[in-house]
Every structure is written in C-alpha cells, then in structure tokens.
CSV table of C-alpha atoms and ligand atoms in Angstrom, one decimal:
chain,number,residue,atom,x,y,z
A,1,MET,CA,19.3,-29.8,-7.2
A,2,LEU,CA,18.9,-32.1,-10.2
A,3,LYS,CA,21.7,-33.8,-12.1
A,4,LEU,CA,21.1,-35.2,-15.6
A,5,ARG,CA,23.0,-36.8,-18.4
A,6,ALA,CA,22.6,-35.5,-22.0
A,7,TYR,CA,23.9,-38.2,-24.3
A,8,ALA,CA,25.4,-37.7,-27.8
A,9,LYS,CA,24.0,-39.4,-30.9
A,10,ILE,CA,25.2,-40.5,-34.2
A,11,ASN,CA,23.2,-40.8,-37.4
A,12,LEU,CA,23.0,-44.3,-38.9
A,13,GLY,CA,22.5,-43.1,-42.5
A,14,LEU,CA,21.2,-39.7,-43.5
A,15,ARG,CA,19.3,-38.9,-46.7
A,16,ILE,CA,18.3,-35.4,-47.7
A,17,LEU,CA,15.1,-35.9,-49.6
A,18,GLY,CA,14.4,-32.4,-50.7
A,19,GLU,CA,14.2,-28.7,-49.9
A,20,ARG,CA,10.9,-27.4,-48.4
A,21,ASP,CA,9.1,-24.1,-48.8
A,22,ASP,CA,9.9,-23.2,-45.2
A,23,GLY,CA,13.7,-23.2,-45.8
A,24,TYR,CA,14.3,-26.6,-44.1
A,25,HIS,CA,15.0,-29.9,-45.7
A,26,ASP,CA,13.1,-33.1,-45.5
A,27,LEU,CA,15.3,-35.9,-44.5
A,28,GLU,CA,15.4,-39.5,-43.4
A,29,THR,CA,17.8,-40.8,-40.7
A,30,VAL,CA,18.2,-43.1,-37.7
A,31,PHE,CA,19.3,-41.5,-34.5
A,32,HIS,CA,21.3,-43.7,-32.1
A,33,ARG,CA,22.9,-42.7,-28.8
A,34,ILE,CA,26.6,-43.4,-28.0
A,35,ASP,CA,28.5,-43.7,-24.7
A,36,LEU,CA,29.4,-40.0,-24.5
A,37,PHE,CA,27.4,-37.5,-22.5
A,38,ASP,CA,27.4,-34.0,-21.1
A,39,GLU,CA,26.3,-33.5,-17.4
A,40,LEU,CA,23.8,-30.9,-16.4
A,41,GLU,CA,23.2,-29.6,-12.9
A,42,LEU,CA,20.0,-27.6,-12.4
A,43,GLU,CA,19.7,-25.6,-9.2
A,44,PRO,CA,16.6,-23.4,-8.3
A,45,SER,CA,17.6,-19.8,-8.3
A,46,ASP,CA,16.0,-16.3,-8.7
A,47,GLY,CA,17.0,-15.6,-12.3
A,48,ILE,CA,18.2,-17.8,-15.2
A,49,SER,CA,22.0,-18.1,-15.4
A,50,MET,CA,24.5,-20.6,-16.7
A,51,GLN,CA,28.1,-21.7,-16.2
A,52,CYS,CA,30.0,-24.0,-18.5
A,53,VAL,CA,32.9,-26.3,-17.6
A,54,PRO,CA,35.3,-26.1,-19.3
A,55,GLU,CA,34.7,-22.4,-20.3
A,56,GLY,CA,34.5,-21.5,-24.0
A,57,LEU,CA,30.9,-21.8,-25.0
A,58,PRO,CA,28.5,-18.8,-24.8
A,59,THR,CA,26.5,-18.9,-21.6
A,60,ASP,CA,23.9,-16.3,-22.6
A,61,GLU,CA,20.8,-16.6,-24.9
A,62,ARG,CA,23.1,-18.0,-27.6
A,63,ASN,CA,23.3,-21.2,-25.6
A,64,LEU,CA,20.4,-23.6,-26.2
A,65,CYS,CA,20.2,-24.5,-22.5
A,66,VAL,CA,19.5,-20.8,-21.6
A,67,ARG,CA,17.1,-20.6,-24.6
A,68,ALA,CA,15.3,-23.7,-23.4
A,69,ALA,CA,14.9,-22.3,-19.8
A,70,LEU,CA,13.6,-19.0,-21.1
A,71,LEU,CA,11.2,-20.6,-23.5
A,72,LEU,CA,9.7,-22.9,-20.9
A,73,ARG,CA,9.4,-20.1,-18.4
A,74,GLU,CA,7.6,-18.0,-20.9
A,75,CYS,CA,5.3,-20.9,-21.9
A,76,LEU,CA,4.4,-21.5,-18.2
A,77,ARG,CA,4.0,-17.7,-17.6
A,78,GLY,CA,6.1,-18.5,-14.4
A,79,GLU,CA,8.7,-16.6,-12.5
A,80,ASP,CA,10.9,-19.5,-11.5
A,81,GLY,CA,14.6,-19.4,-12.1
A,82,VAL,CA,17.5,-21.8,-12.4
A,83,LYS,CA,21.3,-21.9,-12.2
A,84,ILE,CA,22.6,-24.2,-14.9
A,85,LEU,CA,25.9,-25.9,-14.7
A,86,LEU,CA,27.0,-27.7,-17.9
A,87,ARG,CA,29.9,-30.1,-17.8
A,88,LYS,CA,30.7,-30.3,-21.5
A,89,ASN,CA,32.2,-33.4,-22.9
A,90,ILE,CA,30.6,-33.6,-26.3
A,91,PRO,CA,32.5,-31.5,-28.9
A,92,ALA,CA,30.4,-28.7,-30.4
A,93,GLY,CA,29.9,-28.4,-34.1
A,94,ALA,CA,30.6,-32.1,-34.5
A,95,GLY,CA,27.2,-33.5,-35.7
A,96,LEU,CA,26.9,-35.4,-32.4
A,97,GLY,CA,23.8,-33.5,-31.2
A,98,GLY,CA,25.5,-32.2,-28.1
A,99,GLY,CA,23.7,-28.8,-28.0
A,100,SER,CA,20.3,-30.4,-28.9
A,101,SER,CA,20.7,-33.1,-26.2
A,102,ASP,CA,21.6,-30.4,-23.6
A,103,ALA,CA,18.5,-28.4,-24.6
A,104,ALA,CA,16.2,-31.4,-24.3
A,105,ALA,CA,17.7,-32.4,-20.9
A,106,THR,CA,17.2,-28.8,-19.7
A,107,LEU,CA,13.5,-28.9,-20.7
A,108,LEU,CA,12.9,-32.2,-19.1
A,109,GLY,CA,14.9,-31.3,-16.0
A,110,LEU,CA,13.1,-28.0,-15.5
A,111,VAL,CA,9.7,-29.4,-15.9
A,112,ARG,CA,10.6,-31.6,-12.9
A,113,LEU,CA,12.4,-28.9,-10.9
A,114,TRP,CA,9.7,-26.3,-11.4
A,115,ARG,CA,6.9,-29.0,-11.0
A,116,ALA,CA,5.4,-27.7,-14.2
A,117,ASP,CA,2.0,-29.0,-15.3
A,118,ILE,CA,2.6,-29.1,-19.1
A,119,PRO,CA,1.5,-31.8,-21.5
A,120,PHE,CA,4.3,-33.7,-23.4
A,121,ARG,CA,3.1,-32.5,-26.8
A,122,GLN,CA,3.7,-28.9,-25.7
A,123,ILE,CA,7.2,-29.8,-24.5
A,124,LEU,CA,7.7,-31.3,-28.0
A,125,GLY,CA,6.6,-28.0,-29.5
A,126,LEU,CA,9.1,-26.1,-27.5
A,127,ALA,CA,11.9,-28.6,-28.4
A,128,LEU,CA,11.2,-28.2,-32.1
A,129,LYS,CA,11.4,-24.4,-31.7
A,130,LEU,CA,14.9,-24.9,-30.3
A,131,GLY,CA,16.2,-27.1,-33.1
A,132,SER,CA,15.2,-29.9,-35.5
A,133,ASP,CA,17.1,-32.6,-33.6
A,134,VAL,CA,15.9,-31.5,-30.1
A,135,PRO,CA,12.6,-33.5,-30.1
A,136,TYR,CA,14.5,-36.8,-30.5
A,137,PHE,CA,16.4,-36.3,-27.3
A,138,LEU,CA,13.2,-36.0,-25.2
A,139,ARG,CA,12.8,-39.8,-25.2
A,140,GLU,CA,15.0,-42.8,-24.7
A,141,GLY,CA,15.8,-45.3,-27.4
A,142,SER,CA,17.0,-45.0,-31.0
A,143,ALA,CA,14.6,-43.6,-33.6
A,144,CYS,CA,13.8,-43.5,-37.3
A,145,ALA,CA,13.3,-39.8,-38.1
A,146,THR,CA,11.7,-38.1,-41.1
A,147,GLY,CA,10.3,-34.6,-41.8
A,148,ARG,CA,12.8,-32.0,-40.4
A,149,GLY,CA,13.9,-34.8,-38.0
A,150,GLU,CA,11.0,-34.4,-35.7
A,151,ILE,CA,8.7,-37.1,-37.1
A,152,LEU,CA,10.0,-40.0,-34.9
A,153,GLU,CA,9.4,-43.7,-34.6
A,154,TYR,CA,11.3,-44.9,-31.6
A,155,ILE,CA,12.9,-48.4,-31.9
A,156,HIS,CA,15.0,-50.6,-29.8
A,157,LEU,CA,18.3,-51.0,-31.8
A,158,GLU,CA,20.9,-53.4,-30.7
A,159,VAL,CA,24.2,-52.5,-32.4
A,160,PRO,CA,26.6,-55.5,-32.2
A,161,TYR,CA,29.6,-53.3,-33.1
A,162,TRP,CA,32.1,-51.3,-31.1
A,163,ILE,CA,31.6,-47.7,-32.3
A,164,VAL,CA,34.7,-45.5,-32.4
A,165,VAL,CA,33.8,-41.8,-32.9
A,166,VAL,CA,36.5,-39.4,-34.1
A,167,TYR,CA,36.2,-35.6,-34.1
A,168,PRO,CA,39.0,-34.1,-36.1
A,169,GLY,CA,38.6,-30.7,-34.5
A,170,ILE,CA,36.9,-28.9,-37.3
A,171,PRO,CA,33.5,-27.5,-36.3
A,172,VAL,CA,30.9,-27.6,-39.1
A,173,SER,CA,27.8,-25.5,-38.7
A,174,THR,CA,24.5,-27.2,-39.7
A,175,ALA,CA,23.3,-24.1,-41.4
A,176,TRP,CA,26.6,-23.9,-43.5
A,177,ALA,CA,26.2,-27.6,-44.5
A,178,TYR,CA,22.6,-27.3,-45.6
A,179,LYS,CA,23.3,-24.0,-47.5
A,180,HIS,CA,26.2,-25.6,-49.4
A,181,LEU,CA,24.2,-28.7,-50.1
A,182,LYS,CA,21.9,-26.5,-52.0
A,183,SER,CA,24.5,-25.9,-54.6
A,184,ALA,CA,25.0,-29.6,-54.8
A,185,SER,CA,21.5,-29.6,-56.4
A,186,VAL,CA,19.1,-31.1,-53.8
A,187,PRO,CA,15.7,-31.8,-55.4
A,188,ALA,CA,12.7,-29.8,-54.3
A,189,ALA,CA,10.5,-31.9,-52.0
A,190,PRO,CA,7.6,-33.4,-54.0
A,191,ALA,CA,4.4,-31.8,-52.6
A,192,GLY,CA,2.3,-34.0,-50.4
A,193,VAL,CA,4.5,-37.0,-50.6
A,194,VAL,CA,5.4,-38.2,-47.1
A,195,PRO,CA,8.7,-40.3,-47.3
A,196,ARG,CA,8.4,-43.8,-46.0
A,197,ALA,CA,10.7,-44.6,-43.1
A,198,SER,CA,12.5,-47.3,-45.0
A,199,LEU,CA,16.0,-46.5,-43.8
A,200,GLY,CA,15.2,-47.7,-40.3
A,201,ASP,CA,13.8,-51.0,-41.7
A,202,ALA,CA,16.9,-51.5,-43.8
A,203,VAL,CA,19.3,-50.8,-40.9
A,204,ARG,CA,17.5,-53.2,-38.6
A,205,ARG,CA,17.3,-55.9,-41.3
A,206,ASP,CA,21.0,-55.8,-42.2
A,207,MET,CA,22.4,-54.9,-38.8
A,208,HIS,CA,24.5,-58.2,-38.8
A,209,GLU,CA,25.5,-58.0,-42.4
A,210,LEU,CA,28.2,-55.3,-42.2
A,211,ARG,CA,28.7,-55.1,-45.9
A,212,ASN,CA,25.0,-54.5,-46.7
A,213,LEU,CA,24.7,-52.2,-43.6
A,214,ASN,CA,27.5,-50.0,-44.8
A,215,GLY,CA,25.5,-49.1,-47.9
A,216,HIS,CA,22.5,-47.9,-45.8
A,217,LEU,CA,24.8,-45.8,-43.5
A,218,LYS,CA,25.7,-43.4,-46.4
A,219,ASN,CA,25.3,-39.8,-45.3
A,220,ASP,CA,24.4,-37.2,-48.0
A,221,PHE,CA,26.7,-34.6,-46.4
A,222,GLU,CA,29.8,-36.8,-46.9
A,223,PRO,CA,30.9,-35.6,-50.4
A,224,LEU,CA,30.5,-31.9,-49.2
A,225,VAL,CA,32.3,-32.2,-45.9
A,226,PHE,CA,35.1,-34.6,-47.1
A,227,GLY,CA,35.6,-32.3,-50.1
A,228,ALA,CA,35.8,-29.1,-48.0
A,229,HIS,CA,38.0,-30.4,-45.2
A,230,GLU,CA,41.1,-32.4,-45.9
A,231,ARG,CA,41.5,-33.2,-42.2
A,232,VAL,CA,38.2,-34.9,-42.1
A,233,GLU,CA,39.0,-36.9,-45.2
A,234,ARG,CA,42.3,-37.9,-43.5
A,235,ALA,CA,40.5,-39.1,-40.4
A,236,ARG,CA,38.1,-41.1,-42.6
A,237,ARG,CA,41.1,-42.9,-44.2
A,238,ALA,CA,42.7,-43.4,-40.8
A,239,LEU,CA,39.6,-45.1,-39.4
A,240,HIS,CA,39.5,-47.4,-42.4
A,241,GLU,CA,43.2,-48.2,-42.1
A,242,ALA,CA,42.7,-49.0,-38.4
A,243,GLY,CA,40.3,-51.7,-39.5
A,244,ALA,CA,36.8,-50.2,-39.3
A,245,GLY,CA,34.3,-52.2,-41.3
A,246,ALA,CA,32.3,-49.1,-42.0
A,247,VAL,CA,33.1,-45.4,-41.6
A,248,HIS,CA,30.6,-42.6,-41.9
A,249,LEU,CA,29.9,-39.0,-41.0
A,250,SER,CA,27.5,-38.2,-38.2
A,251,GLY,CA,24.9,-35.5,-39.0
A,252,SER,CA,26.4,-32.6,-40.9
A,253,GLY,CA,29.8,-33.4,-39.5
A,254,SER,CA,32.6,-33.3,-38.9
A,255,ALA,CA,32.6,-36.2,-36.4
A,256,LEU,CA,33.0,-39.6,-38.0
A,257,TYR,CA,32.2,-43.0,-36.6
A,258,GLY,CA,33.8,-46.4,-37.4
A,259,LEU,CA,32.2,-49.7,-36.7
A,260,PHE,CA,34.4,-52.5,-35.4
A,261,THR,CA,33.5,-56.2,-34.8
A,262,GLY,CA,35.8,-56.6,-31.8
A,263,GLU,CA,36.9,-54.6,-28.7
A,264,GLU,CA,40.6,-55.2,-29.2
A,265,GLU,CA,40.7,-53.7,-32.7
A,266,ALA,CA,38.4,-50.8,-31.6
A,267,ARG,CA,40.7,-49.9,-28.7
A,268,ALA,CA,43.8,-50.2,-30.9
A,269,ALA,CA,42.2,-47.8,-33.5
A,270,ALA,CA,41.2,-45.4,-30.7
A,271,ALA,CA,44.8,-45.4,-29.3
A,272,ILE,CA,46.1,-44.4,-32.8
A,273,LEU,CA,43.5,-41.8,-33.6
A,274,GLU,CA,43.6,-40.2,-30.1
A,275,ARG,CA,47.1,-38.8,-30.9
A,276,ASP,CA,45.6,-35.9,-32.9
A,277,SER,CA,41.8,-36.1,-32.5
A,278,PHE,CA,39.1,-36.3,-29.9
A,279,VAL,CA,38.0,-40.0,-29.7
A,280,SER,CA,35.1,-41.7,-27.9
A,281,VAL,CA,34.5,-45.5,-27.8
A,282,THR,CA,31.1,-47.1,-27.3
A,283,PRO,CA,30.9,-50.8,-26.5
A,284,ALA,CA,28.8,-53.2,-28.5
A,285,HIS,CA,25.2,-53.5,-27.3
A,286,PHE,CA,25.5,-50.2,-25.4
A,287,GLU,CA,22.5,-49.0,-23.5
A,288,PRO,CA,22.6,-45.4,-22.0
A,289,SER,CA,21.7,-44.9,-18.3
A,290,PHE,CA,19.7,-41.8,-17.8
A,291,GLN,CA,18.6,-41.9,-14.2
A,292,PRO,CA,18.3,-38.2,-13.1
A,293,VAL,CA,19.6,-37.7,-9.6
A,294,GLU,CA,18.0,-35.4,-7.1
A,295,LEU,CA,20.4,-34.1,-4.5
B,1,C5P,O1,16.9,-26.9,-36.8
B,1,C5P,P1,18.3,-26.4,-36.6
B,1,C5P,O2,18.4,-25.1,-35.8
B,1,C5P,O3,19.3,-27.4,-36.1
B,1,C5P,O4,18.8,-26.0,-38.1
B,1,C5P,C1,19.9,-25.2,-38.4
B,1,C5P,C2,19.8,-24.8,-39.9
B,1,C5P,O5,20.0,-26.0,-40.6
B,1,C5P,C3,18.4,-24.4,-40.3
B,1,C5P,O6,18.3,-23.0,-40.2
B,1,C5P,C4,18.3,-24.8,-41.7
B,1,C5P,O7,19.0,-23.9,-42.5
B,1,C5P,C5,19.1,-26.1,-41.7
B,1,C5P,N1,18.3,-27.3,-41.7
B,1,C5P,C6,17.6,-27.7,-42.8
B,1,C5P,N2,16.8,-28.8,-42.7
B,1,C5P,C7,16.7,-29.6,-41.6
B,1,C5P,C8,17.4,-29.1,-40.4
B,1,C5P,C9,18.2,-28.0,-40.5
B,1,C5P,O8,17.6,-27.1,-43.8
B,1,C5P,N3,16.0,-30.7,-41.5
C-alpha cells in the first residue's frame, strides 16, 4: 500500500491573456503550495474503485482520481487495479487545486505501485488530459505557468508571509467562471504571440515589498466572483479588517488568501474567520513534505 500527500495551491496573481481557438484561455500565473493537503492511500486490487472520507464527493468516473487510474491503465494497456482511499481536507470548488492535485498524486502513485515503465513526458500528457492545472502538481516547487497553465517554469519561492486561506463555502466551477469572463470581454489571443512569463519575475523581485507585491497578485476573476457572491466579498473585507497586507482570490475562486507579516496577527485573523468559514494557515517560509510512504 502506498500513502501520498496531495497539497493544495494558491495562485499568486492570475492574468487571463485571451481566448484561444480550442475554447481554452491563455493565462499567466504563479502556482504556490500551501500547508493544506489531501491524503491518498493506494492499495493493489482487482478492479479500480474508490472511497472518499468524509463522504460527499462522487467516487465513480466523475472523480479525477478514478479518471487518472483509468487513463493510466489504458495507456499502459495493463490490467492492474487499485483501491483508492481519499481523505479529503481541501474544499472542492475553491480554486485551491484539490481535485487536480489528487489526480496528479494518483498518477504518480500508480506509476510506482504498478511499476509502470512510462516516460515522464507521457505522464505529463495524461495529466493535461485530466485538467489544465494537473501538470503543475506532478513536480515539487512553485511554478510560473503560461499557456493553459501547462507551460511551466519551476522556481524556488520563499514566501516570507503567513498565508491565511479562507473558503467562504461557495463552490465556483472553473467552467462557469471562464464562461462568464467571456461576457466581461476577454481579448482574443493574438496569433503566434507567446506571453513572456513576467509575472513570476515581478513576484520574485517584489516579494519583500508587500505594497508592490499586492499589485502583481491581482486575479482577473476577482471582479466577476466578488460581484456574483456577496459572501466572498464579505470574506475579502473581513481578511482586510483582520490586518492582511494583501488579499486575493485563488484560481477562479471562491477561496481567498491573505498575507500577514506576523504569526500572531495571522492566528488572530484565523480565529475570527473560522467562526463561519473554512480556514487554513500556512506558516512563513513553508516547504511541503511529500515523502510517499510504502506500508
Ligand atoms: O482544464 P480544466 O478541466 O480545469 O478546465 C475546465 C474548464 O475551464 C474548461 O473546459 C474551459 O472552459 C475553462 N478553462 C479555460 N482556460 C484555461 C483553463 C480552463 O477556458 N486555461
């Protein structure tokens, strides 16, 4: 049996650059993991099955973990099976990449469990079939992402702030957010122009200048999501009032994160926000610990 952690991410800035011919959008963002993870247990079995704790998520092909297992088995033309147990801590529909991270961990775990001989670039291809954010979660580190989110430049990013993530309990579907962004007049992607990954440079350069950094962390989904959900807008104000130096939306929402310069103020803010929202606190300079365990 194999036990793995699937960490959540936040987006440090998110720019939608334009709509593409394939229905997706070109974007520019920085992915960064936080101290919040799901736990996966993979046990060899005859068929492919799944259990989720707590219950509530679909455990059939609608679940990205099951889809990842089916896709890998098909690619390997194998007959191996797996029993997947997912202990879910990351809220779904929050923009924290929980489903994508679970899918990537399933792929990586199964390659090991099934002793599959498959090149990394092929695993990357499977990951992108599962979702635009899934490739990022195949490797450790933070990353500057462009394209659909799959053109990745991994970087070591030291974040000197305490990060308080708040999920106000309103799931936002990525497809919904992109669809409604359309009406907010996103420009068509200029043909043949590859965006320069300048957001990552700006975030790194101004990491210690919170005021400048705040400008780079702008997320293009913010007007749409704050406008559509009063509860999210209220959580944003609450984070500011609790002393966050910067407050932004992660992904297409509805989770928000606030950056705090000290532990005490971060914990005090979390204690207030926890009264009516899911809250997760990530210490300054946090480094995730992946270490898969074989039992
Ligand atoms: O790739 P993923 O399955 O997460 O995307 C869900 C939906 O979000 C897509 O079907 C697409 O409508 C939209 N999307 C997009 N541009 C991206 C990522 C997602 O338009 N870069």
